[in-house]
mmCIF file with all atom_site columns, C-alpha atoms in Angstrom:
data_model
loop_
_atom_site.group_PDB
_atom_site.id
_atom_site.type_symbol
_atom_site.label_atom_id
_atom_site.label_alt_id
_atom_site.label_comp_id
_atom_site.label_asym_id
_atom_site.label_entity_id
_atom_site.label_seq_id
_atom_site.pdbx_PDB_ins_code
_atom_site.Cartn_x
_atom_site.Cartn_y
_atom_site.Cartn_z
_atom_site.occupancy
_atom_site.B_iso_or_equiv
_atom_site.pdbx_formal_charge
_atom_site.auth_seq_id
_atom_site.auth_comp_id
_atom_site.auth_asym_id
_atom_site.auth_atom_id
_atom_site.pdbx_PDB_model_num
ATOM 1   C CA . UNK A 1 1   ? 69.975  122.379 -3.817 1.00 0.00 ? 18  UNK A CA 1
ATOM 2   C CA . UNK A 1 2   ? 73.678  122.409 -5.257 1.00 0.00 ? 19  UNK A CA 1
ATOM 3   C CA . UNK A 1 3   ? 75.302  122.944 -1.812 1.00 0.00 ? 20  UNK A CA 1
ATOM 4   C CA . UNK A 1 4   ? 72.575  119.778 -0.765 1.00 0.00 ? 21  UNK A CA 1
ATOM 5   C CA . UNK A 1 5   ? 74.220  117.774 -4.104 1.00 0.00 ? 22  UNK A CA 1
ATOM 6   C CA . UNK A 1 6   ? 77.891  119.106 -3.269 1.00 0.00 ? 23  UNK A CA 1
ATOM 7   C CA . UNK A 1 7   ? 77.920  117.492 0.139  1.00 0.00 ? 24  UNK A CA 1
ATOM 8   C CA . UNK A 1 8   ? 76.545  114.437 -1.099 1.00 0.00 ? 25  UNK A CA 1
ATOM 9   C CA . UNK A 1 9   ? 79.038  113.912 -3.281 1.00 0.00 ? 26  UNK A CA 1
ATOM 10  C CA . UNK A 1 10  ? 81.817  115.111 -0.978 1.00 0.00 ? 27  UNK A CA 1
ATOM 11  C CA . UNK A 1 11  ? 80.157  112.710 1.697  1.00 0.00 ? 28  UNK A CA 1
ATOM 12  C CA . UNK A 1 12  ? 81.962  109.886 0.143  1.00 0.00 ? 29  UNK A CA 1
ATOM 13  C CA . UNK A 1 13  ? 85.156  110.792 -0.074 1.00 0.00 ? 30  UNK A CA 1
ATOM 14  C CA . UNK A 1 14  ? 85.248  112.573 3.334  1.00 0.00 ? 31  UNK A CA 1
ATOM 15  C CA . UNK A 1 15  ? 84.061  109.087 4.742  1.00 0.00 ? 32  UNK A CA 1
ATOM 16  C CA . UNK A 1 16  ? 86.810  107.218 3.239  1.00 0.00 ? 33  UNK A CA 1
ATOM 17  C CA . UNK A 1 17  ? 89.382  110.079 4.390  1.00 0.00 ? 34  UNK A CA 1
ATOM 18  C CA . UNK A 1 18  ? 88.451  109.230 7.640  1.00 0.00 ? 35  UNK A CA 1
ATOM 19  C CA . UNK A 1 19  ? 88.771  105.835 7.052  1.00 0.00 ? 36  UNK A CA 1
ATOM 20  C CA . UNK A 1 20  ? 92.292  106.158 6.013  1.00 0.00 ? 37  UNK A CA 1
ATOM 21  C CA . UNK A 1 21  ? 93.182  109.128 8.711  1.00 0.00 ? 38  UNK A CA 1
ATOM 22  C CA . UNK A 1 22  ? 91.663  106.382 11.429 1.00 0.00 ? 39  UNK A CA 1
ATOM 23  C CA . UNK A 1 23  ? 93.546  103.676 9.521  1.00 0.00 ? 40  UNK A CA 1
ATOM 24  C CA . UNK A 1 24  ? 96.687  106.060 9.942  1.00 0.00 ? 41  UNK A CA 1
ATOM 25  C CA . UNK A 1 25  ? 96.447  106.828 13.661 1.00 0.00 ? 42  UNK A CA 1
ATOM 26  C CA . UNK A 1 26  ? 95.740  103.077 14.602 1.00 0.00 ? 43  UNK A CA 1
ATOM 27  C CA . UNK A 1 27  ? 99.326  102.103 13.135 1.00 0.00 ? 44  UNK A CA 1
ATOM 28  C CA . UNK A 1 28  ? 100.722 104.724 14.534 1.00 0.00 ? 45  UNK A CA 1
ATOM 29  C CA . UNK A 1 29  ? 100.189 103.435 17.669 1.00 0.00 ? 46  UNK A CA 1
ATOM 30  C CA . UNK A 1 30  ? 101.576 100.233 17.357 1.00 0.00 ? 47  UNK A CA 1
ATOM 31  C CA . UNK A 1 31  ? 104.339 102.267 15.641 1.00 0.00 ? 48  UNK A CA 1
ATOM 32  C CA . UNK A 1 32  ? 104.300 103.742 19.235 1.00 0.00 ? 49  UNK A CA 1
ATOM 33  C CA . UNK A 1 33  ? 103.925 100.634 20.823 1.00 0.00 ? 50  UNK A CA 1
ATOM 34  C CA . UNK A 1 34  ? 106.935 98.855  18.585 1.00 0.00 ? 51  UNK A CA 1
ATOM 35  C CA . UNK A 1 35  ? 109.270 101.726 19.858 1.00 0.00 ? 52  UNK A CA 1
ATOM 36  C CA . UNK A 1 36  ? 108.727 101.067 23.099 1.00 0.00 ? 53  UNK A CA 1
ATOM 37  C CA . UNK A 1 37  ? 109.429 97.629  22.803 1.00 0.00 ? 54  UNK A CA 1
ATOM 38  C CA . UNK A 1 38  ? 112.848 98.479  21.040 1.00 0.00 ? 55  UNK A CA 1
ATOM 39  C CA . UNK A 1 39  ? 113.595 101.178 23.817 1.00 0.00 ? 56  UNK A CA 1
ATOM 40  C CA . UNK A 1 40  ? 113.076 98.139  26.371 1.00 0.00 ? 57  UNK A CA 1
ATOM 41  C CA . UNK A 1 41  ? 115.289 95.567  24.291 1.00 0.00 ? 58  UNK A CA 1
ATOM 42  C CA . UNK A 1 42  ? 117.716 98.397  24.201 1.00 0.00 ? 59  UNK A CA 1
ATOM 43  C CA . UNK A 1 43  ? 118.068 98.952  28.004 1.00 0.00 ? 60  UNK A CA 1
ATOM 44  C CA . UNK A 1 44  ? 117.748 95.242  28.512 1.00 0.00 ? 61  UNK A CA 1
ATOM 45  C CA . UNK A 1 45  ? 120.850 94.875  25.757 1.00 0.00 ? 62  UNK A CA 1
ATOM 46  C CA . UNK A 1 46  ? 122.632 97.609  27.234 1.00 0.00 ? 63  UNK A CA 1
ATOM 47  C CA . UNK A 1 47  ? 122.427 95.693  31.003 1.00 0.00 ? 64  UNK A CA 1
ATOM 48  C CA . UNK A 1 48  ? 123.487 92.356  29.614 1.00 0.00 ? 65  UNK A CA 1
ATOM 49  C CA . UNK A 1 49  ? 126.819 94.172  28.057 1.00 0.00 ? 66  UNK A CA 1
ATOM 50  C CA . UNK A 1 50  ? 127.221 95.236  31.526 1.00 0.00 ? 67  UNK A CA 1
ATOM 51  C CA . UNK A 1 51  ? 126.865 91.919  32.966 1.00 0.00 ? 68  UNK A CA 1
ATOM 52  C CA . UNK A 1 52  ? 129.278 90.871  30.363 1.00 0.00 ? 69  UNK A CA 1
ATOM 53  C CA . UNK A 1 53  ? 132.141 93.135  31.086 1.00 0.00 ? 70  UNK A CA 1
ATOM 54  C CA . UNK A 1 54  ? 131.764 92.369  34.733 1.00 0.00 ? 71  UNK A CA 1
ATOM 55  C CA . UNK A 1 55  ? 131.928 88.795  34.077 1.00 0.00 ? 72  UNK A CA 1
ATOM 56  C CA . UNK A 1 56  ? 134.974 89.678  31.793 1.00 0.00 ? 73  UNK A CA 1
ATOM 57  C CA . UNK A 1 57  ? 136.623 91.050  34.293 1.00 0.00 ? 74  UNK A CA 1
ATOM 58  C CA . UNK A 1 58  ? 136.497 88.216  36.122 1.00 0.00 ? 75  UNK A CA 1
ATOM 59  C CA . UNK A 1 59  ? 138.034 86.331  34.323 1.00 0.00 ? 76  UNK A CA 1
ATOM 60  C CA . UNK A 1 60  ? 140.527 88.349  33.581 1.00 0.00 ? 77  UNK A CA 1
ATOM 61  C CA . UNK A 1 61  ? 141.449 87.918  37.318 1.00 0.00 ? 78  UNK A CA 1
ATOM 62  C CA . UNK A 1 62  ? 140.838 84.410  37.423 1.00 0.00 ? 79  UNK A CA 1
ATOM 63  C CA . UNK A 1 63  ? 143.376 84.202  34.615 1.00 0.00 ? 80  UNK A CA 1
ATOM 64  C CA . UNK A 1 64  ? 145.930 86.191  36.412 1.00 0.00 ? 81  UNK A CA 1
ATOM 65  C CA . UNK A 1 65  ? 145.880 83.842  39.508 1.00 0.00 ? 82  UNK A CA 1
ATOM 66  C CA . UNK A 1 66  ? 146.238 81.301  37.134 1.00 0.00 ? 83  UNK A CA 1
ATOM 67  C CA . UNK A 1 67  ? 149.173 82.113  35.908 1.00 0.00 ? 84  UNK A CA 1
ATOM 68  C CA . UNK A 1 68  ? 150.704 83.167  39.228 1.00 0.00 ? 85  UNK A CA 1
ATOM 69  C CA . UNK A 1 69  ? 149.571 79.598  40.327 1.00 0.00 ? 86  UNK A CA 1
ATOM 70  C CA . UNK A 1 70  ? 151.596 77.972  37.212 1.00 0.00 ? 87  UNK A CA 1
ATOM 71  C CA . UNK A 1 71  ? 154.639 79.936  38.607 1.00 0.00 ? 88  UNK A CA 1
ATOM 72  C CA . UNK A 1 72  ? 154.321 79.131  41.781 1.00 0.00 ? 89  UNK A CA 1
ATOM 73  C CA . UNK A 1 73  ? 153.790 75.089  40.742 1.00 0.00 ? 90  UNK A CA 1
ATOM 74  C CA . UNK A 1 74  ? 156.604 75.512  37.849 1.00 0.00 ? 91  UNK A CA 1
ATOM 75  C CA . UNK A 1 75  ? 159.040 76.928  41.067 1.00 0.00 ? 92  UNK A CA 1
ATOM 76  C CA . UNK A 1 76  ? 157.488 73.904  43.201 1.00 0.00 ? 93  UNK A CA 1
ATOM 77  C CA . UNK A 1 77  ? 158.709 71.181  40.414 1.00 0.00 ? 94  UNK A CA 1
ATOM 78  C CA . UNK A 1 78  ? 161.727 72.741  40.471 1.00 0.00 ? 95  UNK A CA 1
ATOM 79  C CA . UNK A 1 79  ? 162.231 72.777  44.237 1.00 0.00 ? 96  UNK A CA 1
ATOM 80  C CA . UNK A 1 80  ? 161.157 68.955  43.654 1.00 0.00 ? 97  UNK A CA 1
ATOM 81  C CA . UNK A 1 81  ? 163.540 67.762  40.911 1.00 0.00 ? 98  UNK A CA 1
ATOM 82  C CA . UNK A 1 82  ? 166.442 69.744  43.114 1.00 0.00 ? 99  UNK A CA 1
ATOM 83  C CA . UNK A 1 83  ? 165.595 67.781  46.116 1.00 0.00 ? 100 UNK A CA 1
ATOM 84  C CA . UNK A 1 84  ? 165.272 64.271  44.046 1.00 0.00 ? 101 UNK A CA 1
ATOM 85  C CA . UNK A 1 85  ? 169.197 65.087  42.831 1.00 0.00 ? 102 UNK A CA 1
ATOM 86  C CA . UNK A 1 86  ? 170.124 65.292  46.496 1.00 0.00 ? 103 UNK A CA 1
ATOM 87  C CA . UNK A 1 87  ? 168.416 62.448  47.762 1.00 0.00 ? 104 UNK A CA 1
ATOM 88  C CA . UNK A 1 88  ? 170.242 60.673  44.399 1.00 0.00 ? 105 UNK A CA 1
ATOM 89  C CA . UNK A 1 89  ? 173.802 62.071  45.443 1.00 0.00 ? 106 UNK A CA 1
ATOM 90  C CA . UNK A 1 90  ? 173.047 61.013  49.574 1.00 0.00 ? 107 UNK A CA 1
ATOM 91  C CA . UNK A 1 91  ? 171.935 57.761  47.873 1.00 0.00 ? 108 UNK A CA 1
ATOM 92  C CA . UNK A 1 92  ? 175.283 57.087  46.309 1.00 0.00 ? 109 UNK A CA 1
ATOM 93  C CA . UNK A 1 93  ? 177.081 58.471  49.131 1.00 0.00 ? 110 UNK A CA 1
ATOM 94  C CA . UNK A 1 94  ? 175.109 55.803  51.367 1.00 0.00 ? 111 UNK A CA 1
ATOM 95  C CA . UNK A 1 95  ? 176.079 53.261  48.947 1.00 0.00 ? 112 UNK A CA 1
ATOM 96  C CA . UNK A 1 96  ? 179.717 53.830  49.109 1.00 0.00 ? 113 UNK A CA 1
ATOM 97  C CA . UNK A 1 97  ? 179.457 54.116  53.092 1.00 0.00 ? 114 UNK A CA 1
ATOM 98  C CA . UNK A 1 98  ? 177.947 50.854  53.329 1.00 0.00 ? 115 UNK A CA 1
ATOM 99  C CA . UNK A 1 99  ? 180.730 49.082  50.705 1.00 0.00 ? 116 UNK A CA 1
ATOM 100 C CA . UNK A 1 100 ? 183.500 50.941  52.782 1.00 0.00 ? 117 UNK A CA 1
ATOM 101 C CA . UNK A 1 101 ? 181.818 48.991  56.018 1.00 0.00 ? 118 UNK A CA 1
ATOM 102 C CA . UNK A 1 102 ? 181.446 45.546  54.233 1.00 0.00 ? 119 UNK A CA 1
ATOM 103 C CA . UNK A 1 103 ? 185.393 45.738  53.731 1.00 0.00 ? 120 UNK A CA 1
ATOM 104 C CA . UNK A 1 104 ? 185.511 46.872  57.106 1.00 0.00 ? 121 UNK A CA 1
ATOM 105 C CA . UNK A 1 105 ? 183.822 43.930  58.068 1.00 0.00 ? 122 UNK A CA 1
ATOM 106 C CA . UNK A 1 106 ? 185.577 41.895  56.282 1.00 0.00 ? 123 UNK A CA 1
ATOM 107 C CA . UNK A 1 107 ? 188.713 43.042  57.514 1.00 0.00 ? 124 UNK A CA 1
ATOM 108 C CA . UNK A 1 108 ? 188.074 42.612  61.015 1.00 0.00 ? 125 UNK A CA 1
ATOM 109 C CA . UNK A 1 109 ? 186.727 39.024  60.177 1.00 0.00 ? 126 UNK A CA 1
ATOM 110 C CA . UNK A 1 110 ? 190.413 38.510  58.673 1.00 0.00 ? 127 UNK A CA 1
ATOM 111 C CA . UNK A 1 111 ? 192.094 39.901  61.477 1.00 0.00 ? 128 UNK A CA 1
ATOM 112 C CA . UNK A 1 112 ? 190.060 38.099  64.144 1.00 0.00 ? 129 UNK A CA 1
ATOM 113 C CA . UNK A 1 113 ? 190.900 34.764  61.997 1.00 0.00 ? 130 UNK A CA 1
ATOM 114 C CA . UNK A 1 114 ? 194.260 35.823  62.474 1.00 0.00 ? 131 UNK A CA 1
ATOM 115 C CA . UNK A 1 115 ? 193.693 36.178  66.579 1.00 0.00 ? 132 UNK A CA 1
ATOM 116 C CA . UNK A 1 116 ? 192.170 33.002  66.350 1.00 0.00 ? 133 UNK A CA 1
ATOM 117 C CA . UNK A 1 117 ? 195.016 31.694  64.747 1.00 0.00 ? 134 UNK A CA 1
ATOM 118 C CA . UNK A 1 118 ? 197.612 33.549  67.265 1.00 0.00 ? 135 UNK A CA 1
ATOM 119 C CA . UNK A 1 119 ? 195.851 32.339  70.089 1.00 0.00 ? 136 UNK A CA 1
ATOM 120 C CA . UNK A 1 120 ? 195.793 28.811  69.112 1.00 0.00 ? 137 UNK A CA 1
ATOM 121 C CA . UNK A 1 121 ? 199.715 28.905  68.922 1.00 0.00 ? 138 UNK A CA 1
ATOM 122 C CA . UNK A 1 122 ? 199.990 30.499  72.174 1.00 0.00 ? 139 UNK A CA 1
ATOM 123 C CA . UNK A 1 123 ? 198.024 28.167  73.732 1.00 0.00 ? 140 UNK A CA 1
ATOM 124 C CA . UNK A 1 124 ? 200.105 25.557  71.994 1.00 0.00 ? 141 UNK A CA 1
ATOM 125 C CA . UNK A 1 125 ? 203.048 26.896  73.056 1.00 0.00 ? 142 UNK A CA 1
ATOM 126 C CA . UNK A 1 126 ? 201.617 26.950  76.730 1.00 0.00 ? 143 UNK A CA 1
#
């Protein structure tokens, strides 16, 4: 009869042990379940650094054939302004080429006044 009253009294408290010990094991699992879930973010994390320093190191390149382009243009305006000074100096020499032929010109225009002239006497003389 006291073992039959002992167990009725330790009924309770056994009932809400396993309460709590069923309690327990159910959040453990979604403590499981929540670990996974972080082990998955991690490896997805861990590719998109990956993707990252690829994409990184592209543009590190990309940079580097920039700046060999800027050379390469800075040495091309160079070239250019160089050039535009010689056309400038053939310019002027033009310049003075065609003033030395308008005196030219203008000398022979004198001188074939002065034929002109010459032959007029001579053919007065005649």
């Amino acid at each position: 009869m006291k073992i039959l009253q002992l167990l009725q009294e330790l009924k309770k408290p056994l009932n809400r042990l396993t309460k709590l010990l069923w309690q327990l094991m159910k959040l453990l699992q979604k403590i499981m379940k929540l670990m996974q879930n972080l082990m998955k973010l991690v490896h997805h994390l861990m590719k998109l650094m990956q993707h990252l320093m690829k994409l990184m190191q592209h543009l590190m390149k990309l940079m580097q054939h920039l700046m060999k382009l800027m050379q390469h243009l800075m040495k091309l305006v160079q070239h250019l302004m160089k050039l535009v000074q010689h056309l400038m100096k053939l310019m002027q020499h033009l310049m003075k080429l065609m003033q030395h032929l308008m005196k030219l010109m203008q000398h022979l225009m004198k001188l074939m006044q002065h034929l002109m002239k010459l032959m007029q006497h001579l053919m007065k003389l005649m």
